[in-house]
Amino acid sequence: MLADSKAFSGFAVDDIEKARAFYTDVLGLEVETANGMLTLHLGGGTNVLVYPKPGHVPASYTVLNFPVPDIEAAVDELTARGVQFQRYENPPTDERGIMRAGGPLIAWFPDPAGNVFSVLEQG
């Protein structure tokens, strides 16, 4: 029944306008606003719904991953745009916020609502 459905994912934020500004101005995403919600138009035709939620509590896990060809360049560019990367002990991240201890190189950062996003180097 759902095999051919054009499913999409979504997550909540506490301030739609702050989220829209961050996603467009900082991340450079194509964002559509309708009915008080956002639709992020991502590469490959993927769409993600972002909706307001009173009493929003940020996700404690990664809600959106952005594969990139060069994580060093992505981290540098996003840092220059004001993005602050998370630092973790486990898994360990370096001073720039990049995890280099097995698996793909990955760096996590929050959106204005505190939800966790990542950039990860394509292998």
C-alpha positions as a Markdown table, in Angstrom:
| # | Residue | x | y | z |
|---|---|---|---|---|
| 1 | Met | 0.0 | 0.0 | 0.0 |
| 2 | Leu | 2.7 | 2.5 | 0.9 |
| 3 | Ala | 5.5 | 1.2 | -1.4 |
| 4 | Asp | 4.9 | 3.9 | -4.1 |
| 5 | Ser | 4.1 | 6.7 | -1.7 |
| 6 | Lys | 6.4 | 9.7 | -2.0 |
| 7 | Ala | 7.1 | 9.7 | 1.7 |
| 8 | Phe | 9.0 | 12.5 | 3.4 |
| 9 | Ser | 10.5 | 13.2 | 6.8 |
| 10 | Gly | 9.9 | 16.1 | 9.2 |
| 11 | Phe | 11.0 | 17.6 | 12.4 |
| 12 | Ala | 9.9 | 20.4 | 14.8 |
| 13 | Val | 11.3 | 23.8 | 15.6 |
| 14 | Asp | 10.3 | 26.4 | 18.1 |
| 15 | Asp | 10.6 | 29.4 | 15.8 |
| 16 | Ile | 9.8 | 29.0 | 12.1 |
| 17 | Glu | 11.2 | 32.4 | 11.0 |
| 18 | Lys | 14.6 | 31.8 | 12.8 |
| 19 | Ala | 14.7 | 28.4 | 11.3 |
| 20 | Arg | 13.9 | 29.7 | 7.8 |
| 21 | Ala | 16.6 | 32.4 | 8.0 |
| 22 | Phe | 19.2 | 29.8 | 9.1 |
| 23 | Tyr | 18.3 | 27.3 | 6.5 |
| 24 | Thr | 18.3 | 29.8 | 3.6 |
| 25 | Asp | 20.9 | 32.4 | 4.7 |
| 26 | Val | 23.4 | 30.2 | 6.5 |
| 27 | Leu | 23.0 | 26.7 | 4.9 |
| 28 | Gly | 22.0 | 28.0 | 1.5 |
| 29 | Leu | 19.0 | 25.7 | 1.2 |
| 30 | Glu | 15.9 | 26.2 | -1.0 |
| 31 | Val | 13.1 | 26.7 | 1.5 |
| 32 | Glu | 9.4 | 27.0 | 0.7 |
| 33 | Thr | 7.0 | 28.5 | 3.3 |
| 34 | Ala | 3.3 | 27.5 | 3.3 |
| 35 | Asn | 0.6 | 27.1 | 6.0 |
| 36 | Gly | 3.0 | 28.2 | 8.8 |
| 37 | Met | 5.5 | 25.4 | 7.9 |
| 38 | Leu | 8.7 | 25.1 | 5.9 |
| 39 | Thr | 9.6 | 22.6 | 3.2 |
| 40 | Leu | 13.3 | 22.1 | 2.7 |
| 41 | His | 14.0 | 21.2 | -0.9 |
| 42 | Leu | 17.3 | 19.2 | -0.8 |
| 43 | Gly | 19.5 | 17.6 | -3.4 |
| 44 | Gly | 18.2 | 14.6 | -5.3 |
| 45 | Gly | 14.6 | 15.8 | -5.0 |
| 46 | Thr | 14.3 | 15.1 | -1.3 |
| 47 | Asn | 11.9 | 17.3 | 0.7 |
| 48 | Val | 11.8 | 17.6 | 4.5 |
| 49 | Leu | 8.9 | 19.2 | 6.4 |
| 50 | Val | 9.7 | 21.6 | 9.3 |
| 51 | Tyr | 6.8 | 22.5 | 11.5 |
| 52 | Pro | 6.4 | 24.7 | 14.6 |
| 53 | Lys | 5.7 | 22.9 | 17.9 |
| 54 | Pro | 4.9 | 24.7 | 21.2 |
| 55 | Gly | 7.1 | 23.5 | 24.0 |
| 56 | His | 9.6 | 22.1 | 21.4 |
| 57 | Val | 12.4 | 20.0 | 22.8 |
| 58 | Pro | 15.3 | 19.5 | 20.4 |
| 59 | Ala | 16.1 | 16.0 | 19.1 |
| 60 | Ser | 19.0 | 14.5 | 20.9 |
| 61 | Tyr | 20.0 | 12.6 | 17.8 |
| 62 | Thr | 20.9 | 13.7 | 14.2 |
| 63 | Val | 17.8 | 14.7 | 12.3 |
| 64 | Leu | 19.4 | 15.7 | 9.0 |
| 65 | Asn | 22.7 | 14.6 | 7.4 |
| 66 | Phe | 24.4 | 16.4 | 4.5 |
| 67 | Pro | 26.9 | 14.3 | 2.6 |
| 68 | Val | 29.8 | 16.5 | 1.3 |
| 69 | Pro | 32.8 | 15.7 | -0.9 |
| 70 | Asp | 35.3 | 17.5 | 1.4 |
| 71 | Ile | 34.4 | 17.8 | 5.1 |
| 72 | Glu | 37.3 | 20.2 | 5.8 |
| 73 | Ala | 36.0 | 22.7 | 3.2 |
| 74 | Ala | 32.4 | 22.2 | 4.4 |
| 75 | Val | 33.4 | 22.8 | 8.1 |
| 76 | Asp | 35.5 | 25.9 | 7.1 |
| 77 | Glu | 32.7 | 27.4 | 5.0 |
| 78 | Leu | 30.0 | 26.8 | 7.6 |
| 79 | Thr | 32.2 | 28.1 | 10.4 |
| 80 | Ala | 32.8 | 31.2 | 8.4 |
| 81 | Arg | 29.0 | 31.6 | 8.2 |
| 82 | Gly | 28.6 | 31.4 | 12.0 |
| 83 | Val | 27.9 | 27.7 | 12.4 |
| 84 | Gln | 29.3 | 26.3 | 15.7 |
| 85 | Phe | 30.2 | 22.7 | 15.6 |
| 86 | Gln | 29.6 | 20.4 | 18.5 |
| 87 | Arg | 32.5 | 18.9 | 20.5 |
| 88 | Tyr | 32.1 | 15.4 | 21.9 |
| 89 | Glu | 34.2 | 13.0 | 23.9 |
| 90 | Asn | 32.4 | 10.0 | 22.7 |
| 91 | Pro | 32.7 | 9.7 | 19.8 |
| 92 | Pro | 35.7 | 11.9 | 20.0 |
| 93 | Thr | 35.8 | 15.0 | 17.9 |
| 94 | Asp | 38.8 | 17.2 | 17.2 |
| 95 | Glu | 39.1 | 21.0 | 17.9 |
| 96 | Arg | 37.1 | 21.7 | 14.7 |
| 97 | Gly | 34.3 | 19.3 | 15.7 |
| 98 | Ile | 35.2 | 16.6 | 13.2 |
| 99 | Met | 35.0 | 13.0 | 14.3 |
| 100 | Arg | 37.9 | 11.0 | 12.8 |
| 101 | Ala | 37.7 | 7.8 | 14.8 |
| 102 | Gly | 36.4 | 5.3 | 12.4 |
| 103 | Gly | 33.5 | 5.5 | 10.0 |
| 104 | Pro | 33.0 | 8.5 | 7.7 |
| 105 | Leu | 34.4 | 11.8 | 8.8 |
| 106 | Ile | 31.5 | 13.6 | 10.3 |
| 107 | Ala | 30.8 | 16.9 | 12.2 |
| 108 | Trp | 27.6 | 17.8 | 14.0 |
| 109 | Phe | 26.0 | 21.2 | 14.5 |
| 110 | Pro | 22.7 | 22.5 | 15.9 |
| 111 | Asp | 20.1 | 24.5 | 14.0 |
| 112 | Pro | 18.6 | 27.5 | 15.9 |
| 113 | Ala | 16.0 | 25.2 | 17.6 |
| 114 | Gly | 18.8 | 22.9 | 18.9 |
| 115 | Asn | 18.1 | 20.0 | 16.5 |
| 116 | Val | 21.3 | 18.2 | 15.5 |
| 117 | Phe | 22.5 | 18.3 | 11.8 |
| 118 | Ser | 25.7 | 16.9 | 10.4 |
| 119 | Val | 28.0 | 17.1 | 7.4 |
| 120 | Leu | 29.7 | 13.9 | 6.6 |
| 121 | Glu | 32.4 | 13.1 | 4.0 |
| 122 | Gln | 31.2 | 10.9 | 1.2 |
| 123 | Gly | 33.3 | 7.8 | 0.9 |
